[in-house]
Short mmCIF file of C-alpha atoms in Angstrom, two decimals:
data_model
loop_
_atom_site.label_atom_id
_atom_site.label_comp_id
_atom_site.label_asym_id
_atom_site.label_seq_id
_atom_site.Cartn_x
_atom_site.Cartn_y
_atom_site.Cartn_z
CA MET A 396 10.45 2.82 25.71
CA LYS A 397 6.72 2.64 26.30
CA THR A 398 5.48 5.75 23.76
CA LYS A 399 7.92 4.84 21.05
CA LEU A 400 6.25 1.30 21.92
CA LEU A 401 3.48 1.97 21.54
CA LEU A 402 3.45 3.99 18.81
CA PHE A 403 5.12 1.39 16.65
CA PHE A 404 2.15 -1.02 17.69
CA ILE A 405 -0.71 1.87 16.05
CA ALA A 406 2.08 1.89 13.47
CA PHE A 407 1.41 -1.78 12.40
CA SER A 408 -1.68 -1.87 13.24
CA GLY A 409 -2.32 0.26 10.44
CA LEU A 410 -0.24 -0.99 7.83
CA ALA A 411 -1.76 -4.16 8.86
CA ALA A 412 -5.06 -2.86 7.53
CA ALA A 413 -4.57 -0.84 4.95
CA GLN A 414 -3.14 -4.52 3.27
CA ASP A 415 -7.31 -5.37 3.64
CA LYS A 416 -9.73 -4.37 1.11
CA LYS A 417 -13.75 -3.69 1.93
CA VAL A 418 -16.09 -4.53 -0.75
CA TYR A 419 -19.46 -2.92 0.17
CA LEU A 420 -22.27 -5.82 -0.99
CA ASP A 421 -26.67 -5.63 -2.03
CA SER A 422 -29.03 -7.83 -0.74
CA THR A 423 -27.25 -10.52 -4.16
CA TYR A 424 -23.74 -9.84 -2.95
CA LEU A 425 -22.98 -8.16 -5.52
CA PRO A 426 -20.73 -4.69 -5.32
CA THR A 427 -22.54 -1.43 -4.74
CA ASP A 428 -22.16 2.15 -3.05
CA GLU A 429 -22.02 2.76 0.45
CA GLY A 430 -24.99 3.82 1.91
CA ASN A 431 -27.21 0.77 -0.60
CA HIS A 432 -25.10 -1.76 0.70
CA VAL A 433 -26.60 -4.68 3.12
CA TYR A 434 -23.51 -6.41 3.84
CA TYR A 435 -19.55 -6.12 4.03
CA ARG A 436 -17.02 -7.90 3.26
CA ILE A 437 -13.48 -7.91 4.53
CA ILE A 438 -10.60 -9.27 2.46
CA LYS A 439 -8.15 -9.86 4.26
CA ASN A 440 -4.19 -9.54 3.33
CA TYR A 441 -6.17 -8.07 -0.34
CA TYR A 442 -2.49 -6.52 -1.83
CA LYS A 443 -0.69 -9.55 -1.11
CA SER A 444 -0.33 -12.31 -3.66
CA GLN A 445 -2.08 -15.77 -1.86
CA SER A 446 -3.23 -18.54 -2.61
CA THR A 447 -5.79 -17.51 -0.53
CA TYR A 448 -7.83 -15.33 0.97
CA ASN A 449 -9.45 -15.58 4.40
CA ILE A 450 -12.78 -13.33 4.02
CA LEU A 451 -14.98 -11.85 6.71
CA GLN A 452 -18.55 -10.99 5.64
CA TYR A 453 -20.28 -8.67 8.18
CA TYR A 454 -24.42 -7.19 8.00
CA LYS A 455 -24.83 -3.80 7.71
CA THR A 456 -24.88 -3.14 10.86
CA GLY A 457 -21.73 -5.01 12.07
CA GLU A 458 -22.80 -8.60 13.00
CA LEU A 459 -20.27 -11.48 11.65
CA GLU A 460 -21.99 -12.57 8.84
CA SER A 461 -19.93 -14.91 7.19
CA GLU A 462 -16.93 -16.81 7.45
CA GLN A 463 -14.23 -18.27 5.15
CA THR A 464 -11.16 -18.88 3.23
CA SER A 465 -11.02 -18.85 -0.55
CA THR A 466 -8.67 -18.99 -3.76
CA VAL A 467 -9.75 -15.82 -5.10
CA LYS A 468 -9.79 -12.36 -3.52
CA ASP A 469 -11.81 -10.54 -6.28
CA PHE A 470 -15.36 -13.13 -5.94
CA ILE A 471 -15.70 -16.28 -3.61
CA LYS A 472 -13.99 -19.03 -4.33
CA ASN A 473 -14.11 -21.09 -1.41
CA LYS A 474 -11.75 -23.78 0.22
CA GLY A 475 -12.40 -25.37 3.49
CA THR A 476 -14.71 -24.80 5.96
CA ALA A 477 -16.99 -21.92 5.96
CA VAL A 478 -19.40 -20.59 8.42
CA SER A 479 -22.51 -18.97 8.20
CA TYR A 480 -24.10 -16.67 11.53
CA TYR A 481 -28.01 -14.76 11.95
CA THR A 482 -27.73 -11.30 13.13
CA ASN A 483 -28.33 -12.82 17.07
CA GLY A 484 -24.72 -14.53 16.73
CA ASN A 485 -26.16 -18.44 15.64
CA LYS A 486 -25.06 -19.78 13.49
CA LYS A 487 -26.97 -20.46 10.86
CA CYS A 488 -25.00 -23.27 8.93
CA VAL A 489 -21.42 -25.02 8.66
CA ILE A 490 -20.38 -26.12 5.44
CA ASN A 491 -17.06 -27.49 3.70
CA TYR A 492 -15.13 -27.23 -0.01
CA ASP A 493 -12.62 -29.10 -1.33
CA ASP A 494 -9.65 -27.57 -3.32
CA LYS A 495 -11.60 -26.51 -6.51
CA GLY A 496 -14.31 -24.95 -4.59
CA TYR A 497 -16.71 -27.62 -5.35
CA ARG A 498 -19.42 -28.33 -1.92
CA GLU A 499 -17.92 -32.29 -0.05
CA GLY A 500 -18.65 -33.55 3.28
CA GLU A 501 -20.96 -33.13 6.40
CA CYS A 502 -22.94 -29.99 6.68
CA LEU A 503 -25.19 -28.46 9.39
CA PHE A 504 -27.76 -26.11 9.34
CA TRP A 505 -29.79 -24.54 12.10
CA TYR A 506 -32.82 -21.86 12.96
CA GLU A 507 -31.77 -18.77 14.00
CA THR A 508 -32.92 -19.45 17.70
CA GLY A 509 -30.22 -21.96 17.87
CA LYS A 510 -32.06 -24.96 17.81
CA PRO A 511 -31.35 -27.88 14.46
CA LYS A 512 -32.54 -27.52 11.25
CA PHE A 513 -30.86 -30.46 9.50
CA GLU A 514 -27.95 -32.49 9.27
CA GLY A 515 -26.63 -34.03 6.14
CA SER A 516 -23.11 -34.07 3.91
CA PHE A 517 -22.47 -32.97 0.53
CA VAL A 518 -21.85 -36.10 -2.57
CA LYS A 519 -19.96 -34.69 -4.98
CA THR A 520 -20.83 -36.04 -8.72
CA ILE A 521 -20.61 -35.89 -12.47
CA GLN A 522 -22.73 -35.89 -14.73
CA LYS A 523 -22.15 -35.56 -18.73
CA LYS A 524 -24.70 -32.86 -20.12
CA ASN A 525 -24.49 -31.63 -23.31
CA GLY A 526 -21.71 -33.81 -23.48
CA PHE A 527 -19.54 -32.61 -21.00
CA ASP A 528 -18.30 -34.23 -17.57
CA ILE A 529 -20.25 -31.65 -14.65
CA THR A 530 -18.75 -31.83 -11.50
CA GLU A 531 -22.65 -31.03 -9.22
CA SER A 532 -22.86 -31.70 -5.35
CA LYS A 533 -25.44 -34.24 -3.80
CA LEU A 534 -26.82 -32.52 -0.29
CA LYS A 535 -27.93 -36.11 0.83
CA ILE A 536 -29.86 -35.49 4.55
CA THR A 537 -29.16 -37.30 7.57
CA ASN A 538 -30.83 -35.40 10.35
CA PHE A 539 -33.59 -33.07 9.62
CA TRP A 540 -36.06 -31.16 12.25
CA ASN A 541 -38.98 -28.77 11.51
CA THR A 542 -39.43 -25.16 12.54
CA GLU A 543 -41.61 -26.66 15.95
CA ASN A 544 -38.36 -28.85 16.89
CA LYS A 545 -39.78 -31.80 15.87
CA GLN A 546 -37.85 -34.49 13.87
CA THR A 547 -39.43 -35.36 10.85
CA ALA A 548 -36.43 -37.34 9.55
CA SER A 549 -33.35 -39.90 10.80
CA ASN A 550 -31.22 -42.14 9.38
CA GLY A 551 -31.82 -40.40 5.70
CA SER A 552 -34.95 -41.82 5.75
CA GLY A 553 -38.47 -39.02 6.27
CA GLU A 554 -40.22 -35.78 5.54
CA TYR A 555 -38.22 -32.86 4.84
CA THR A 556 -39.12 -29.36 4.31
CA ASP A 557 -36.56 -27.52 1.65
CA ASP A 558 -36.84 -23.93 1.97
CA GLY A 559 -34.95 -23.35 -1.63
CA PHE A 560 -30.92 -22.29 0.35
CA PHE A 561 -29.27 -24.70 -2.22
CA ASP A 562 -31.21 -23.85 -4.93
CA TYR A 563 -29.50 -21.94 -7.68
CA LEU A 564 -31.11 -19.08 -7.64
CA SER A 565 -31.05 -18.23 -3.49
CA ASN A 566 -34.49 -19.42 -1.04
CA THR A 567 -37.38 -17.82 -2.32
CA SER A 568 -39.17 -21.74 -2.93
CA VAL A 569 -40.77 -23.95 -0.03
CA SER A 570 -40.95 -27.47 -1.10
CA THR A 571 -42.09 -30.98 0.88
CA GLY A 572 -41.80 -34.30 -0.22
CA SER A 573 -40.48 -37.44 1.31
CA ILE A 574 -36.34 -38.59 1.32
CA ILE A 575 -35.35 -41.74 1.47
CA ASP A 576 -31.58 -43.03 1.68
CA GLY A 577 -31.01 -39.37 2.12
CA TYR A 578 -32.43 -38.01 -1.37
CA LYS A 579 -35.51 -36.14 -2.18
CA ASP A 580 -38.06 -39.62 -3.63
CA GLY A 581 -41.16 -39.70 -4.71
CA VAL A 582 -43.38 -36.74 -5.61
CA TRP A 583 -42.81 -32.58 -4.03
CA SER A 584 -45.31 -30.34 -4.20
CA GLY A 585 -43.78 -26.34 -3.39
CA ARG A 586 -44.74 -22.71 -4.53
CA ASP A 587 -42.09 -19.90 -4.90
CA ASP A 588 -43.95 -16.61 -3.75
CA LYS A 589 -41.20 -14.36 -5.04
CA ARG A 590 -41.97 -15.28 -9.37
CA GLY A 591 -45.34 -15.64 -8.41
CA ILE A 592 -45.51 -20.13 -9.31
CA THR A 593 -46.10 -23.20 -7.59
CA PHE A 594 -44.39 -26.62 -8.84
CA THR A 595 -45.01 -30.31 -8.61
CA GLU A 596 -41.80 -32.18 -9.26
CA THR A 597 -40.88 -36.50 -9.11
CA TYR A 598 -37.97 -37.60 -7.87
CA SER A 599 -35.95 -40.78 -7.63
CA SER A 600 -33.43 -41.18 -5.96
CA GLY A 601 -33.20 -37.96 -5.38
CA LYS A 602 -32.71 -37.14 -9.21
CA ILE A 603 -35.46 -34.96 -10.82
CA ILE A 604 -37.61 -36.83 -13.66
CA SER A 605 -40.12 -34.73 -14.65
CA GLY A 606 -41.71 -31.13 -12.73
CA LYS A 607 -44.60 -28.52 -13.96
CA SER A 608 -44.69 -25.27 -13.03
CA ILE A 609 -47.78 -22.83 -12.78
CA ASP A 610 -47.00 -19.40 -12.48
CA LYS A 611 -50.04 -16.34 -11.69
CA SER A 612 -51.23 -16.63 -15.24
CA GLY A 613 -52.83 -19.74 -14.71
CA ASN A 614 -49.71 -20.56 -17.82
CA GLU A 615 -48.06 -24.22 -17.24
CA TYR A 616 -44.48 -25.10 -17.87
CA THR A 617 -42.12 -28.71 -17.92
CA TYR A 618 -38.92 -29.64 -16.82
CA GLU A 619 -36.89 -32.38 -16.69
CA GLU A 620 -34.04 -29.67 -14.61
CA ALA A 621 -35.18 -27.49 -11.79
CA PHE A 622 -32.37 -25.00 -13.06
CA VAL A 623 -30.79 -24.63 -16.69
CA VAL A 624 -27.56 -22.35 -16.50
CA ALA A 625 -27.72 -19.36 -19.80
CA ALA A 626 -25.29 -21.30 -21.86
CA ALA A 627 -23.82 -20.00 -24.93
CA LYS A 628 -24.53 -21.21 -28.92
CA GLY A 629 -21.80 -24.21 -29.89
CA GLY A 630 -20.40 -24.30 -25.77
CA ILE A 631 -18.63 -21.93 -22.81
CA THR A 632 -15.55 -23.85 -25.27
CA GLN A 633 -16.40 -21.13 -28.11
CA PHE A 634 -17.39 -18.21 -26.52
CA TYR A 635 -14.14 -18.29 -24.85
CA LYS A 636 -12.05 -18.67 -28.17
CA PHE A 637 -14.13 -16.27 -29.42
CA ILE A 638 -13.33 -13.27 -26.56
CA GLY A 639 -9.97 -15.02 -26.76
CA ARG A 640 -9.52 -13.90 -31.15
CA ASN A 641 -11.41 -10.60 -30.31
CA PHE A 642 -10.34 -9.07 -27.95
CA ILE A 643 -8.08 -5.68 -29.16
CA THR A 644 -5.50 -5.03 -26.25
CA PRO A 645 -5.44 -1.13 -25.40
CA SER A 646 -1.91 0.40 -26.27
CA ASN A 647 -1.44 1.36 -22.77
CA VAL A 648 -1.93 -1.43 -20.77
CA THR A 649 1.54 -2.59 -19.80
CA GLY A 650 2.39 -6.43 -18.24
CA GLN A 651 -0.41 -9.10 -17.38
CA VAL A 652 -4.27 -7.59 -16.56
CA THR A 653 -7.30 -9.20 -15.31
CA ILE A 654 -10.41 -8.16 -15.85
CA ILE A 655 -13.37 -9.56 -14.38
CA THR A 656 -16.97 -8.41 -15.53
CA ARG A 657 -20.27 -9.67 -14.35
CA PHE A 658 -22.50 -9.67 -17.08
CA VAL A 659 -26.87 -10.55 -17.18
CA VAL A 660 -28.46 -13.04 -20.40
CA LYS A 661 -31.86 -12.03 -19.94
CA SER A 662 -34.56 -13.62 -21.15
CA ASN A 663 -34.88 -13.26 -24.28
CA ASP A 664 -30.95 -14.22 -24.72
CA GLU A 665 -29.62 -11.10 -25.11
CA ILE A 666 -26.77 -9.23 -22.93
CA GLY A 667 -27.94 -6.75 -20.06
CA LYS A 668 -26.74 -5.25 -17.49
CA MET A 669 -22.85 -4.79 -17.60
CA GLU A 670 -20.19 -4.38 -14.26
CA ASN A 671 -16.53 -4.83 -13.15
CA ILE A 672 -16.24 -6.04 -10.55
CA LYS A 673 -12.07 -5.74 -11.36
CA SER A 674 -11.25 -3.37 -13.31
CA GLY A 675 -8.00 -3.69 -16.04
CA GLY A 676 -8.73 0.09 -16.76
CA LYS A 677 -10.92 2.44 -18.20
CA ALA A 678 -10.01 0.85 -22.46
CA ALA A 679 -9.64 -2.05 -21.16
CA ASP A 680 -12.84 -2.37 -19.20
CA ALA A 681 -14.60 -1.16 -22.30
CA GLU A 682 -12.88 -3.26 -24.51
CA ALA A 683 -14.40 -6.44 -22.48
CA PHE A 684 -17.65 -4.86 -22.73
CA ARG A 685 -17.28 -4.49 -26.33
CA VAL A 686 -16.33 -8.48 -27.34
CA ILE A 687 -18.68 -9.30 -24.87
CA LEU A 688 -22.18 -7.43 -26.39
CA ALA A 689 -20.20 -9.01 -30.10
CA PHE A 690 -20.43 -12.35 -29.26
CA ASN A 691 -24.79 -11.69 -29.66
CA GLY A 692 -24.83 -15.71 -29.16
CA PHE A 693 -26.17 -17.11 -25.90
CA THR A 694 -29.48 -18.92 -24.28
CA ALA A 695 -31.33 -18.35 -21.05
CA ALA A 696 -31.45 -19.93 -18.53
CA LYS A 697 -34.71 -21.57 -17.53
CA TYR A 698 -36.00 -21.60 -13.75
CA ARG A 699 -38.52 -24.62 -13.53
CA GLY A 700 -39.63 -24.17 -17.45
CA ILE A 701 -39.22 -20.26 -17.22
CA THR A 702 -37.05 -18.43 -18.64
CA ILE A 703 -35.32 -15.96 -16.89
CA ASP A 704 -33.02 -13.35 -16.75
CA SER A 705 -29.41 -14.56 -15.08
CA GLU A 706 -25.96 -13.06 -14.08
CA PHE A 707 -22.22 -14.53 -15.61
CA THR A 708 -19.12 -13.51 -14.18
CA LEU A 709 -16.13 -13.98 -17.28
CA PRO A 710 -12.25 -13.39 -15.76
CA ILE A 711 -10.62 -11.95 -18.97
CA THR A 712 -6.50 -11.83 -18.58
CA ILE A 713 -4.37 -9.99 -21.31
CA GLN A 714 -0.80 -9.58 -21.63
CA SER A 715 0.54 -6.45 -23.48
CA SER A 716 3.11 -7.29 -26.77
CA GLU A 717 6.15 -5.07 -25.21
#
C-alpha cells in the first residue's frame, strides 16, 4: 500500500508541474532563449483557464526574484500584492495593485542590506491627455532613509533621492531634491549615465512644470513631461480600427485565437524589431507582423525631451468564420 501511495504522489506531482509553464527572460524581462537568460518565470497552472495566475520569477542562479498575481498569463498585469527580493533573500519592495493593474495603496522598499529605504503609497489620479482620460499612479513618499541609514524625509517632507525605479525606462537615472506633503517640489537635478544625460526639473506638488536635459554632445532639450509614450497618429483607437479592418484571418485558423505581438517604435517613427510572445500559428503570426507594418503611423516616444526607441505590446484576437 505504501508503494502504491508513493507512486500516486509522484504521478500527481508530475501532473501538477506539467500544468505550469517556464519562460526564460533577458535583463529587460523579455522572453529569450535558455542560456541567454537573466531570469526565468514560472506561471502556475498556465494551461488551466483561470481569472488570475500565480507568477514566480527567479534569478538565473535560482533565487526567488519576485512573486505576484496576474490577471493575464502571457505577460504580467498585476492584481493584489507583489513582492520582490534581492539575490540574498532580503525583500526589495512590496507594492499593491488594484483589480485593473494600477499601483494603489501602501508600498515599502528596502536596501539590499535589509535596512529601510522608504515608505509611501500610490495614489491613483486621472489626467486629461490629448482629449483622453489617462489613469496614473502617483507615488507619495512618507519616510525616506539614505544609503547611510540616515532618515532625510519624514511625514512627507525633507530631502529625497529618486533612483529612477519608477521611471518608465527602468532604474537608470538618479536625481535629488525636496518633497513637500509627500510629493516632489521645487528644483531637482539628476543624471542618467546609461543615456549620457544630465537634467534639471522644476516640480510643484509632484507635477513637473519644466525640464531641461543636456546630452553628452552638449545638445539641450526642453520638456514638460519626463516621458512621453510612443503614439499612433490619430489616436490609439484609430490604430485598433486599422488592425481590425485590415487583418486577414488565415484559412487554417479554427475557433478563437489570440496573438500577442511586441514591437519597437524606433526614434525615427518606424517599426523596428517584432516578436510574438504568444503565437497564433505561423500564418497568423505573419499576418500580425504584416498588418502592424502596414499601419506606418507612429510618433516616437520621448525621454526627457529626447526621441527614443520604445516598445508596444498588442494583443489581437481573431475568430474563424466557420
